Tab-separated table of C-alpha atoms in Angstrom:
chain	number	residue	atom	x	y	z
A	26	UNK	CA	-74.438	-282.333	117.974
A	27	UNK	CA	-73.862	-281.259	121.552
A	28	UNK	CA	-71.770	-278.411	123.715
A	29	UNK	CA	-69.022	-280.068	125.673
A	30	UNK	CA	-68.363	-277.153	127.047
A	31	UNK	CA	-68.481	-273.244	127.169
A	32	UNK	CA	-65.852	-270.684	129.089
A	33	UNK	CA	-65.791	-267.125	129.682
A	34	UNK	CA	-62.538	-265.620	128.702
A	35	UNK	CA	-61.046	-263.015	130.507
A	36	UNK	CA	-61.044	-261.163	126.976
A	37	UNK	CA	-64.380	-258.932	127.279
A	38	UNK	CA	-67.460	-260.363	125.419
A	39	UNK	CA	-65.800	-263.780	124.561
A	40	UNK	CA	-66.569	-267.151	125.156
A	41	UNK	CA	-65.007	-270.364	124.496
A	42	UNK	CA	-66.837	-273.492	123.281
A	43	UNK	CA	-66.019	-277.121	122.609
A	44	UNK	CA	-68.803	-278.171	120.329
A	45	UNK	CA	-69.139	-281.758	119.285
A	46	UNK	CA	-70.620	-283.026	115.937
A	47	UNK	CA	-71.699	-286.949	117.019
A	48	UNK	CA	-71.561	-290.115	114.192
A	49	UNK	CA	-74.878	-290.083	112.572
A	50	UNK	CA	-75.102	-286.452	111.589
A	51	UNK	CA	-71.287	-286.959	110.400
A	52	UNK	CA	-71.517	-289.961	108.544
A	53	UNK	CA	-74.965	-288.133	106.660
A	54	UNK	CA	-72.525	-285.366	106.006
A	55	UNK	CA	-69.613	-287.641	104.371
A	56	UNK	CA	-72.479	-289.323	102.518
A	57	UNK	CA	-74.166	-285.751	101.032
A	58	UNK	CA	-70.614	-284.698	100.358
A	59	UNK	CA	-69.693	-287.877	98.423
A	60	UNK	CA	-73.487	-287.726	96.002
A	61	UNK	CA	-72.906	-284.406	95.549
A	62	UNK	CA	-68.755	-284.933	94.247
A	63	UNK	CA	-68.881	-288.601	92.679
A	64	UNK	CA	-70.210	-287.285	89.192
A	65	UNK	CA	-66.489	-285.542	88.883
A	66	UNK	CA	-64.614	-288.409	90.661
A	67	UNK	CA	-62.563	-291.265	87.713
A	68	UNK	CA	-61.936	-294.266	89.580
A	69	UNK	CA	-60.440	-297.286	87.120
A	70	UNK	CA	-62.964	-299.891	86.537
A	71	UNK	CA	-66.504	-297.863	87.148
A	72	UNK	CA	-68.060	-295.052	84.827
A	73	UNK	CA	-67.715	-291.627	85.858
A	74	UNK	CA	-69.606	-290.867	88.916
A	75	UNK	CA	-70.864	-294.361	89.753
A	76	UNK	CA	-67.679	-295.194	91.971
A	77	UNK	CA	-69.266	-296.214	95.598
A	78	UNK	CA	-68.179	-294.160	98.513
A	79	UNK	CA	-66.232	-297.000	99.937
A	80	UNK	CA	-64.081	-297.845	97.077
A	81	UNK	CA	-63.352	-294.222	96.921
A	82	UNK	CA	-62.656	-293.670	100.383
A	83	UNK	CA	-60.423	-297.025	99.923
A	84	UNK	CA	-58.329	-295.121	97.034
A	85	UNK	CA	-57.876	-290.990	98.175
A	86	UNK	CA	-58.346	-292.230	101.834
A	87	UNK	CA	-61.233	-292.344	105.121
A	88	UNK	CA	-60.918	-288.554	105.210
A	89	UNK	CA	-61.066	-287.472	101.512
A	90	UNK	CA	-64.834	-286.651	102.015
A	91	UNK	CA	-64.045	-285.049	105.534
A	92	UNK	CA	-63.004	-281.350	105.081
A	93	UNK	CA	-66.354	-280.852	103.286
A	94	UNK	CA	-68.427	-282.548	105.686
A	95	UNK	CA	-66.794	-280.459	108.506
A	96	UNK	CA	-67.654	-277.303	106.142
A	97	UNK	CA	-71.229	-279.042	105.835
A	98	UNK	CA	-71.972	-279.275	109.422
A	99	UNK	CA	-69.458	-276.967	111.808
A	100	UNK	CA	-71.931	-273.338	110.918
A	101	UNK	CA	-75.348	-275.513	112.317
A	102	UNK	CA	-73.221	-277.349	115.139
A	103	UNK	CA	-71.520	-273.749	116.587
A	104	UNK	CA	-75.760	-272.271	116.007
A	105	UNK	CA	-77.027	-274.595	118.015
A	106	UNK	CA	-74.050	-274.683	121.037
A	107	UNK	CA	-74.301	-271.234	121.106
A	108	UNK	CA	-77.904	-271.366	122.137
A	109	UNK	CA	-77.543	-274.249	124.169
A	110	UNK	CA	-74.849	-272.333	126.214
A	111	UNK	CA	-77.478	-269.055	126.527
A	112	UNK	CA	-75.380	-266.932	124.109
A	113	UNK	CA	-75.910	-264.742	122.098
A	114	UNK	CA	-73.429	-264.856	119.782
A	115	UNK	CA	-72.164	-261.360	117.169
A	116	UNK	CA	-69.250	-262.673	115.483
A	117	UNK	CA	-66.246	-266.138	115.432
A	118	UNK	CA	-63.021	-264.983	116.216
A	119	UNK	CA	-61.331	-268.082	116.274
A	120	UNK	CA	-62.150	-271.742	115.405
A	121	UNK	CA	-59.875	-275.197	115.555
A	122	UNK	CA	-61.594	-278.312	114.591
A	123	UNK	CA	-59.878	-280.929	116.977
A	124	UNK	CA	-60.084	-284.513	116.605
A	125	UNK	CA	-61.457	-285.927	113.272
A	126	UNK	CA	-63.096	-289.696	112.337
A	127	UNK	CA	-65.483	-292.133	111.120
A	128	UNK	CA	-67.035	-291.418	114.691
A	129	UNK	CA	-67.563	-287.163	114.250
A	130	UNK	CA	-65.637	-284.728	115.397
A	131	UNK	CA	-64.796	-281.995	118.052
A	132	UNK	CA	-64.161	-278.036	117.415
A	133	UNK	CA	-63.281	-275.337	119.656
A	134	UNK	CA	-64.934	-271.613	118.581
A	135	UNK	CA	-64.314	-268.469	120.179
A	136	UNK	CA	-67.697	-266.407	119.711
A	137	UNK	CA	-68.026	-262.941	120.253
A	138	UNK	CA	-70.975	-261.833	122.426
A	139	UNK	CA	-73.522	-259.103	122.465
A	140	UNK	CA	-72.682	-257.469	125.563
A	141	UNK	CA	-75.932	-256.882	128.303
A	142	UNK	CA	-75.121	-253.685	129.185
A	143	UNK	CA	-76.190	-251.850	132.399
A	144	UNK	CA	-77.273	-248.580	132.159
A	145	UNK	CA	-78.572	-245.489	134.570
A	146	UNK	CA	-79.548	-242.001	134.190
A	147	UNK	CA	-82.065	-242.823	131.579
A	148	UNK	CA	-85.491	-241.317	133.794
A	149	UNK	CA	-85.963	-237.728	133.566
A	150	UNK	CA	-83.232	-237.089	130.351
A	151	UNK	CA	-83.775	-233.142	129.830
A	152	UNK	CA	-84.704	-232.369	126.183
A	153	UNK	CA	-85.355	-229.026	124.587
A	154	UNK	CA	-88.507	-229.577	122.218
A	155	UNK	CA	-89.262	-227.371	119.178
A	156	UNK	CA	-92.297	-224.893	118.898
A	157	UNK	CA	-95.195	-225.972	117.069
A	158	UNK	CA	-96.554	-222.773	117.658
A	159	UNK	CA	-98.435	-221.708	113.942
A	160	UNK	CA	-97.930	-218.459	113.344
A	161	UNK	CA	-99.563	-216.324	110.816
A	162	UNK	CA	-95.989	-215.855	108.976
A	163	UNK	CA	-95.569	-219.463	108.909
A	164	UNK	CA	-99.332	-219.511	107.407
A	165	UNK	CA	-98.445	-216.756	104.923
A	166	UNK	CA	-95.084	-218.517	103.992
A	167	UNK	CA	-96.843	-221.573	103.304
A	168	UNK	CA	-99.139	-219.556	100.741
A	169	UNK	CA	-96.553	-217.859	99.381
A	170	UNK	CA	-94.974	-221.335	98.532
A	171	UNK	CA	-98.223	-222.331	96.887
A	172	UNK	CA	-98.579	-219.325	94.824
A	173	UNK	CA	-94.485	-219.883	93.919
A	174	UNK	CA	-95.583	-223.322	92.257
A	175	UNK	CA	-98.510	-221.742	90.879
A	176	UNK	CA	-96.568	-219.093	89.106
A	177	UNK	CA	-96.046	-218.860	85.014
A	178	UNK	CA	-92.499	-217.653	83.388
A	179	UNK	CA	-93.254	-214.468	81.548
A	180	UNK	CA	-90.790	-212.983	78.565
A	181	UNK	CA	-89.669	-209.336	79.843
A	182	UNK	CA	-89.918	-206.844	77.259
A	183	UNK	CA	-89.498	-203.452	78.972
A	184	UNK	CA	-86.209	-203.664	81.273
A	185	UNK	CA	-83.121	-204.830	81.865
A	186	UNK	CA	-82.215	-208.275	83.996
A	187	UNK	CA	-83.083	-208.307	87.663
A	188	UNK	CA	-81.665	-210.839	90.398
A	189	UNK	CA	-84.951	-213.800	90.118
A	190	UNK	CA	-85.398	-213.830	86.593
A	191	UNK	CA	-84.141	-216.293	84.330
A	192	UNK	CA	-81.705	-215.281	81.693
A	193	UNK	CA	-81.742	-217.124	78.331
A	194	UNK	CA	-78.082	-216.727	77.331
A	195	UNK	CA	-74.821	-218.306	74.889
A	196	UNK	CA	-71.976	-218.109	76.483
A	197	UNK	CA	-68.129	-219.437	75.669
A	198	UNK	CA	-65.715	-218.958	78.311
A	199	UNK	CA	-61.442	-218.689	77.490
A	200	UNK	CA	-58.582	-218.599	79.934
A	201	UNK	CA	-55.678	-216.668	78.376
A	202	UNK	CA	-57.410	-216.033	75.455
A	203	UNK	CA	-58.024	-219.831	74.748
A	204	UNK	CA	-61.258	-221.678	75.183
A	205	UNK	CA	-61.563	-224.121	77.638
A	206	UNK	CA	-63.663	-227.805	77.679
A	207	UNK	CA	-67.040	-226.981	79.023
A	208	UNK	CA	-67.099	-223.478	79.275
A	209	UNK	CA	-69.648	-223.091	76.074
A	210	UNK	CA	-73.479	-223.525	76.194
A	211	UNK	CA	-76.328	-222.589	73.845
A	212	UNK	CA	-80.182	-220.839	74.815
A	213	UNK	CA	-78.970	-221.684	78.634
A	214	UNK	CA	-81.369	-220.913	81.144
A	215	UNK	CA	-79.818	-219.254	83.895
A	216	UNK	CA	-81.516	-218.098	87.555
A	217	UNK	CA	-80.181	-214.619	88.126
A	218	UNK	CA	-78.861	-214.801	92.082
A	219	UNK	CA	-79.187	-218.254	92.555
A	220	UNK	CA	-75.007	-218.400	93.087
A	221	UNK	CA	-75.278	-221.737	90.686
A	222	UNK	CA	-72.529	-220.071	88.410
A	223	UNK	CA	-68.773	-218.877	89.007
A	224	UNK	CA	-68.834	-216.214	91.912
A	225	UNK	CA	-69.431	-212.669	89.779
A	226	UNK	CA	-71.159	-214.788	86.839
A	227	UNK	CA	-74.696	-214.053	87.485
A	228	UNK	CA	-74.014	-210.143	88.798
A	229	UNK	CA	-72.220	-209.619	85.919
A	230	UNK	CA	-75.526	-210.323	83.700
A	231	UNK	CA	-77.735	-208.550	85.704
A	232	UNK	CA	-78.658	-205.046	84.145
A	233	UNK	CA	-78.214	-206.227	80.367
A	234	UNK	CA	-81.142	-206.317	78.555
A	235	UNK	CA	-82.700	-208.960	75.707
A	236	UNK	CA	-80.076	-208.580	72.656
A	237	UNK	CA	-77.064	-207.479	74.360
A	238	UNK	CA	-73.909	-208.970	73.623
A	239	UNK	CA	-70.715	-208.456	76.148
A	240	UNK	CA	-67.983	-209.735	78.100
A	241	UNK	CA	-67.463	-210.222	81.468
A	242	UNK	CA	-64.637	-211.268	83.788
A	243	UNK	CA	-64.794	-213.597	86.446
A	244	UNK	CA	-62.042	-215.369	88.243
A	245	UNK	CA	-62.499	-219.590	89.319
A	246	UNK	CA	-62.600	-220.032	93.284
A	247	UNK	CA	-59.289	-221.713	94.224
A	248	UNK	CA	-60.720	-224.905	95.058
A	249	UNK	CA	-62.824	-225.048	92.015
A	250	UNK	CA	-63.343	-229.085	91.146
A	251	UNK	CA	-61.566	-228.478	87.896
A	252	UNK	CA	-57.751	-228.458	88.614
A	253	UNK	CA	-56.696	-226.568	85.134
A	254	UNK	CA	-58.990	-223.883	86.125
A	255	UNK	CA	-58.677	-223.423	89.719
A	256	UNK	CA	-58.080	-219.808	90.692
A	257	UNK	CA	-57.699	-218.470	86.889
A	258	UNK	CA	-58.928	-215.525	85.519
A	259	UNK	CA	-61.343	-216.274	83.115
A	260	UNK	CA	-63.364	-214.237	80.351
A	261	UNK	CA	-66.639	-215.015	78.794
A	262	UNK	CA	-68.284	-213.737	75.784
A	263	UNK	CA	-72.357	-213.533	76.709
A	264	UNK	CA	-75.493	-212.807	74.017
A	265	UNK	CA	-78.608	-212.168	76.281
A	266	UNK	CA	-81.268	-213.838	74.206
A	267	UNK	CA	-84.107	-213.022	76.454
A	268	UNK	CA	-84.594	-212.355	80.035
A	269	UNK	CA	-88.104	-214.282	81.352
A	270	UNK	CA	-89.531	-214.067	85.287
A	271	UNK	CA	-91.973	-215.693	86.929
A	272	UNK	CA	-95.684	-214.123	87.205
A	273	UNK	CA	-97.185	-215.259	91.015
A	274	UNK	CA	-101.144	-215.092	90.732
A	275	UNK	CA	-103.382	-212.687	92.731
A	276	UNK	CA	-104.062	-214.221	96.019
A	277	UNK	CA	-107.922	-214.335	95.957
A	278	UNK	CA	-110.788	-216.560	96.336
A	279	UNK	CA	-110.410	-217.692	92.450
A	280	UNK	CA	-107.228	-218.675	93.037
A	281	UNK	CA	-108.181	-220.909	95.942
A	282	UNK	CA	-110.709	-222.529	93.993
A	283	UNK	CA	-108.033	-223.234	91.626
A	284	UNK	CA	-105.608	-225.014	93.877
A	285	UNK	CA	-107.711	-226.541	96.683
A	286	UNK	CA	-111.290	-227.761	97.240
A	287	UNK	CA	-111.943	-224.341	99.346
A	288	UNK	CA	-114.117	-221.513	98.315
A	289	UNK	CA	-112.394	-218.802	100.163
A	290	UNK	CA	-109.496	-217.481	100.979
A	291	UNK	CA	-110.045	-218.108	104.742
A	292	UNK	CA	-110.918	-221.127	104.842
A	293	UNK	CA	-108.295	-221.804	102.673
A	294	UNK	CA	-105.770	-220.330	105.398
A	295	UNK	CA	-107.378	-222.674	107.775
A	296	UNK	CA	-106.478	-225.359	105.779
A	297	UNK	CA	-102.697	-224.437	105.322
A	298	UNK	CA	-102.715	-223.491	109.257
A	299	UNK	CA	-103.468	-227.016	110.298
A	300	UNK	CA	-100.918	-228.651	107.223
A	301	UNK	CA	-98.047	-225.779	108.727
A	302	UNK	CA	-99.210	-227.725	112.736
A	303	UNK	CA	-99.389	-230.911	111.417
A	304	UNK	CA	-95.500	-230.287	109.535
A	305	UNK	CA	-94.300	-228.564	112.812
A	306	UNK	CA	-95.464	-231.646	115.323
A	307	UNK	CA	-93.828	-234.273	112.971
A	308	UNK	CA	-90.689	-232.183	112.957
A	309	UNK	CA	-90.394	-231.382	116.537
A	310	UNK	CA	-91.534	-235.413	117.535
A	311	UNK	CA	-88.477	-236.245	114.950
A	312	UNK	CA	-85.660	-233.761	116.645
A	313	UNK	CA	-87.399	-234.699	120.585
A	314	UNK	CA	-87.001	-238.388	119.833
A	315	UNK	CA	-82.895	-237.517	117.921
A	316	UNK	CA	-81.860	-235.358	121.098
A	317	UNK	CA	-83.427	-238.535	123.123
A	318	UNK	CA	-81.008	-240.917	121.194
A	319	UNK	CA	-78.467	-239.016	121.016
A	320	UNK	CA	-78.637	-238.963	125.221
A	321	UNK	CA	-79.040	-242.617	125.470
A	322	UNK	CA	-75.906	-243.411	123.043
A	323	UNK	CA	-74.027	-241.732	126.239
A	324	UNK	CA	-74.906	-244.076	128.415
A	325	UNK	CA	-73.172	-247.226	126.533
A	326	UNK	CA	-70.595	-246.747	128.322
A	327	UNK	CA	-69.141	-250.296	128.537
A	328	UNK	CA	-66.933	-251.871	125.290
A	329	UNK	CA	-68.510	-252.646	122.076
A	330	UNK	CA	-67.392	-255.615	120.387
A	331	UNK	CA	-66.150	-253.794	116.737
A	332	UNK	CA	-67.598	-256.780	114.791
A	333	UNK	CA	-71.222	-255.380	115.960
A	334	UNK	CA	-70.215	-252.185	114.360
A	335	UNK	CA	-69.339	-254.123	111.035
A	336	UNK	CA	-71.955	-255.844	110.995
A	337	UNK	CA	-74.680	-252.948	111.224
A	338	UNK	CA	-72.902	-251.510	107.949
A	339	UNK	CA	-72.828	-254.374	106.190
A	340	UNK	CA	-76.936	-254.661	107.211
A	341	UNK	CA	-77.208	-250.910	106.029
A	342	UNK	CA	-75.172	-251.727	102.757
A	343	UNK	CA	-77.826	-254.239	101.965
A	344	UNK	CA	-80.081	-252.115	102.769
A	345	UNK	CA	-78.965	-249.701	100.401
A	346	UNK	CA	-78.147	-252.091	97.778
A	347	UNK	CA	-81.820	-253.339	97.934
A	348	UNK	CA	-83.348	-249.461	97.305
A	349	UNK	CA	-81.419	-249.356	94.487
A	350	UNK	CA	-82.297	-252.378	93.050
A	351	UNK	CA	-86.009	-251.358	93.491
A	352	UNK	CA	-84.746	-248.091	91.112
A	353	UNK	CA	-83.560	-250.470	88.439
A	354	UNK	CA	-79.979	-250.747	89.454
A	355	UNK	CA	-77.758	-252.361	91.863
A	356	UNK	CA	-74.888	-251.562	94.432
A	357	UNK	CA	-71.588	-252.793	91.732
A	358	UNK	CA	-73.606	-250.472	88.934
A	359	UNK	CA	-73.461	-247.512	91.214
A	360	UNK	CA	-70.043	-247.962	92.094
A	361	UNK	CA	-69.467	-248.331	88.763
A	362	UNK	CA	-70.894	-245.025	87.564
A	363	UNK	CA	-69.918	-242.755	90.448
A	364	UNK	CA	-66.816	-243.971	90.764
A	365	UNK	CA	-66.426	-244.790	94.149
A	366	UNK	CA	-65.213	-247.384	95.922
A	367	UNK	CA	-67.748	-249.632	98.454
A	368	UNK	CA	-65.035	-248.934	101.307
A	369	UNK	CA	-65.136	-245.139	101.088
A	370	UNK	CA	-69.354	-245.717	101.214
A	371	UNK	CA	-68.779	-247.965	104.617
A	372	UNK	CA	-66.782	-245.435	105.912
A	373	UNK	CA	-69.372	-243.013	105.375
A	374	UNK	CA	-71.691	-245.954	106.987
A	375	UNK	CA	-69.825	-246.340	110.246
A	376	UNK	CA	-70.499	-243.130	112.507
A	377	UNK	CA	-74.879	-244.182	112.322
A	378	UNK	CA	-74.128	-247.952	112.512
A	379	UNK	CA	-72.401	-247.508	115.675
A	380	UNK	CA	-75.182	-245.187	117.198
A	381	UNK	CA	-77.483	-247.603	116.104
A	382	UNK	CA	-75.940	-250.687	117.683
A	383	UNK	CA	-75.502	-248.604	120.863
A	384	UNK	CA	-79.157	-247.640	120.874
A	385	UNK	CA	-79.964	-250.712	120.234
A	386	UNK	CA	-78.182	-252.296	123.132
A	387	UNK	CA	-79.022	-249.627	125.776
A	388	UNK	CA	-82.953	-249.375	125.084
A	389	UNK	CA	-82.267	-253.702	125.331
A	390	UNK	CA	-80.756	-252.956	128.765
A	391	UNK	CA	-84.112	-250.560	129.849
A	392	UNK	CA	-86.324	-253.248	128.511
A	393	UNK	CA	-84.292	-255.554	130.752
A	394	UNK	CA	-84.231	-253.621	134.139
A	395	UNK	CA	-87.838	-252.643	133.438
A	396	UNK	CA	-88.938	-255.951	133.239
A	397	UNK	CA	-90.494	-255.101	130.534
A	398	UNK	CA	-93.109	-258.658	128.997
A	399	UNK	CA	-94.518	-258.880	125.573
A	400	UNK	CA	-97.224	-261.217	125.245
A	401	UNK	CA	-98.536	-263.527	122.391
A	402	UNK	CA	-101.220	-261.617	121.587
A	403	UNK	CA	-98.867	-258.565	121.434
A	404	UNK	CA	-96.619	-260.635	118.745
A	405	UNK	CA	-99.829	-261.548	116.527
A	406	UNK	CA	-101.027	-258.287	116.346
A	407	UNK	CA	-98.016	-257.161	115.382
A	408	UNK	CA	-97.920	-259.575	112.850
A	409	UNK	CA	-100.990	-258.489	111.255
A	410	UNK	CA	-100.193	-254.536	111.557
A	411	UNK	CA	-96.659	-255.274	109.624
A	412	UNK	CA	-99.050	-257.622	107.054
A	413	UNK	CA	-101.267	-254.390	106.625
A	414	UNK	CA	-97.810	-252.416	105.878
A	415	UNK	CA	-96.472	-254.431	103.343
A	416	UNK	CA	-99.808	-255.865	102.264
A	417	UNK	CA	-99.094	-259.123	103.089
A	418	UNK	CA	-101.556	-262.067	104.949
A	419	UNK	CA	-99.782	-262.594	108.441
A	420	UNK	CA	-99.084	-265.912	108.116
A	421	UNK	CA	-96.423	-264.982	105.253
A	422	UNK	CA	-94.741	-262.252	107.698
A	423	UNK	CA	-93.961	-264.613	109.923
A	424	UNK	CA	-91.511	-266.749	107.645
A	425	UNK	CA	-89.879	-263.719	107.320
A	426	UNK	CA	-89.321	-262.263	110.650
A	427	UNK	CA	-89.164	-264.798	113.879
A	428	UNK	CA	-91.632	-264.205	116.711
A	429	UNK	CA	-88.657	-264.270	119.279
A	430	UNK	CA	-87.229	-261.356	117.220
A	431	UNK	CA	-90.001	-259.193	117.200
A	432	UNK	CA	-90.662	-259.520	120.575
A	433	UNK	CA	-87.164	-257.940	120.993
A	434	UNK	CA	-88.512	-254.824	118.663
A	435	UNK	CA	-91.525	-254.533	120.399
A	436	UNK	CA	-89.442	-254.458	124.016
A	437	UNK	CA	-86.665	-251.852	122.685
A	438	UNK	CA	-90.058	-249.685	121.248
A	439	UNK	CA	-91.858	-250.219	124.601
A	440	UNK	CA	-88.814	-248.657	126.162
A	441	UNK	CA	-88.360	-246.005	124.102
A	442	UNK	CA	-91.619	-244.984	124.854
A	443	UNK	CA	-90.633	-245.247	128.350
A	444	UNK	CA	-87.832	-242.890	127.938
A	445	UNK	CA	-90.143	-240.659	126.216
A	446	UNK	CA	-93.159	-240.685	128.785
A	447	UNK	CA	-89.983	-239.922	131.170
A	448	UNK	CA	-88.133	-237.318	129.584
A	449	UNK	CA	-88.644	-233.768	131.155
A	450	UNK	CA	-89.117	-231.285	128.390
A	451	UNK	CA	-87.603	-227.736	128.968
C-alpha cells in the first residue's frame, strides 16, 4: 500500500489523497474474502463450501470477491497514507475507489484535518481567584453541618407545626370537587418550608397541631408538569398525624468525642478549620483553572472542522454509556426508562465537546510554539503513575494507551501549567 499522492484543497482543513492498495496485499484480501464466503457459496458439481476460488471467480466473475476485499483493505490503506503524508486526519468526507483488478487498486479520499492553530495572548491572561480565607463563620458553619447530621427526629407533643419540622400527614387532593390521580398519600412525611409541595401547601399546615383534621386551598402554578392541573384551584382534605423535629446535640467536648478522634472542642475546630481550607483551595484551583479555559477557548479563533465537534460527543456518549454500565445498566436501558431520545442527550453534549476540542487544540498550539519536549523517561513514568491509578502493572497500560498519545497529554498538561504559572491573578 502506498500514497500516490496528497493535495491541499482550497476547502479549509482538507486534503486530497490518491492511495494505492498494490497486488499481494489485494490478492490476500480476495483470498480471506473467498475462505471466509465459500461455506454459503452452491456451485454444481462440488459440496457446499468446497468450490475453489477460481472456479468461482470463473462462474459470478474476476470481481465477485472484489467489493469485499476493497471493504477489507481501503480503512488500513487510507491509515497508513494519511501518516505517510504527515496528516493528521479527524474525519472522510469523500472517497472514490478508482481503477479495480487482479493487480490492486487505486482510491481517492478526502480527509478532514485537525487544524494547527496559531494562537497569542495566552501570557499574562487576568483571572479573578476565589478567597480561601477560613473564617470563623465558615468554621462554625461547618460544625453546625456536623451537628445537623448528628441530630435525632423528636415527636412534638406541646405545640403546634413550625416551618423545619416534619409533618406526618394523609392527604387527598380534588379539583372541582373531584379527586384527581396522585393527589392522595398515607403517614407522608412532609418538611415544613422546604417549598417541595404546591406553593401555599406547606404554610397552610403550619400552626395545626397532632390530630387536626382540615382543608386547605391551594391553586397549581401555571406551568405545573401536569397539564389537567395546571393553574387549577385545588382543595385538599389534611389529618395531621404527628408533627416530629429534629433535636441538634449540645456542642461540647462529649460530643466531639463522639464524632471525631478529638478530645476537645478546640481542637476539634482546628480540625474542621483546616477540612473548611483544604475545601476552599480545591474550589478556588477548580474555578482559577475554568476562568483559565474559558479564556483560552477565545483564542481558537480559526475554523473548526464540525466533524471534531461530533466526534468529542460521540467520545463523551461512550463515556457515559460506560458509567452506566459500571451501575448495572446501559445507554439503550436508560433511554428506555427516561424516555428520551440519544439525540436530545447529544444535543445536551455539544456546547462542552466543542470547548473541549478547542482547548484541546489551543493548549496543542502553546505546546507547539513553546517548544515544549517530553522525554522517554517522562512517558514511563507516566506509565507507571496511570498503572498506580487504575491498579494496573505498566506494561498492561501501555496496550491501552500509545506512548505517542500520551506524550500529546503530557505536552497539552505541561502547557496548561504554563498558562497557569503565567496567569496574573487579580
Amino acid at each position: 500500500m502506498s500514497l500516490n499522492k496528497s493535495t491541499k484543497l482550497e476547502e479549509a482543513n482538507k486534503f486530497e489523497l490518491e492511495v494505492a492498495v498494490d497486488k499481494e496485499t489485494f490478492a490476500a484480501a480476495t483470498t480471506k474474502v473467498y475462505k471466509k464466503q465459500v461455506k454459503n457459496i452452491n456451485i454444481p458439481g462440488f459440496r457446499k463450501g468446497k468450490a475453489p476460488k477460481h472456479i468461482i471467480e470463473r462462474m459470478y466473475g474476476k470481481g465477485v470477491f472484489y467489493d469485499d476485499a476493497i471493504e477489507e483493505t481501503y480503512p488500513t490503506a487510507l491509515s497508513e497514507a494519511t501518516i505517510e503524508a504527515g496528516l493528521k486526519a479527524v474525519g472522510v468526507d469523500d472517497l472514490k475507489i478508482n481503477e479495480v483488478s487482479d493487480d490492486g487498486y487505486t482510491f481517492t479520499a478526502v480527509v478532514i484535518v485537525a487544524p494547527e492553530l496559531t494562537v497569542e495572548g495566552y501570557k499574562g491572561i487576568e483571572v479573578e481567584k476565589l478567597s480561601t480565607e477560613v473564617t470563623d463563620e465558615l468554621v462554625e458553619e461547618e460544625l453546625q453541618a456536623v451537628r445537623e447530621r448528628n441530630g435525632r427526629m423528636v415527636t412534638v407533643e406541646d405545640r403546634a407545626a413550625e416551618n423545619g419540622d416534619t409533618a406526618v400527614i394523609d392527604f387527598e387532593g380534588f379539583v372541582d370537587g373531584v379527586a384527581f390521580e396522585g393527589g392522595k398519600a398515607e403517614n407522608y412525611n412532609l418538611r415544613l418550608g422546604d417549598g417541595n409541595f404546591i406553593p401555599g401547601f406547606e404554610d397552610a399546615i403550619v400552626g395545626h397541631s397532632t390530630g387536626e383534621e382540615f382543608t386547605i386551598d391551594v391553586t397549581f402554578p401555571e406551568d405545573y408538569n401536569a397539564e389537567n392541573l395546571a393553574g387549577k384551584a385545588a382543595q385538599f382534605k389534611i389529618k395531621l398525624h404527628e408533627i416530629k423535629t429534629k433535636e441538634l446535640p449540645e456542642v461540647d467536648d462529649d460530643f466531639v468525642k463522639d464524632v471525631s478522634e478529638k478530645d476537645t472542642l478546640e481542637e476539634y475546630k482546628e480540625e474542621l478549620k483546616e477540612k473548611v481550607a483544604e475545601r476552599l483551595q480545591e474550589k478556588a484551583d477548580k474555578d482559577f483553572d475554568d476562568k483559565l479555559t474559558d479564556a483560552l477557548t477565545e483564542l481558537a479563533t480559526e475554523e473548526i472542522p464540525e466533524v471534531m465537534f461530533d466526534n468529542e460527543v460521540r467520545d463523551m456518549l461512550n463515556e457515559f454509556d460506560m458509567r452506566l454500565r459500571q451501575q448495572g445498566m446501559d445507554l439503550k436501558t436508560y433511554l428506555q426508562y427516561t424516555g428520551m431520545d440519544q439525540g436530545a442527550i447529544e444535543a445536551t453534549y455539544k456546547p462542552q465537546a466543542e470547548k473541549r476540542v478547542k482547548i484541546r487544540l489551543v493548549l496543542e498550539a502553546i505546546a507547539r510554539q513553546e517548544a515544549i519536549e517530553v522525554s522517554d523517561e517522562d512517558v514511563e513514568n507516566e506509565y507507571k503513575k496511570l498503572g498506580e491509578t487504575y491498579n494496573m502493572e505498566a506494561e498492561n497500560v501501555k496496550t491501552f494507551i500509545a506512548s505517542e498519545a500520551l506524550a500529546q497529554d503530557i505536552k497539552v498538561e505541561r502547557a496548561m501549567q504554563l498558562v497557569r504559572d503565567n496567569a496574573k491573578v487579580k
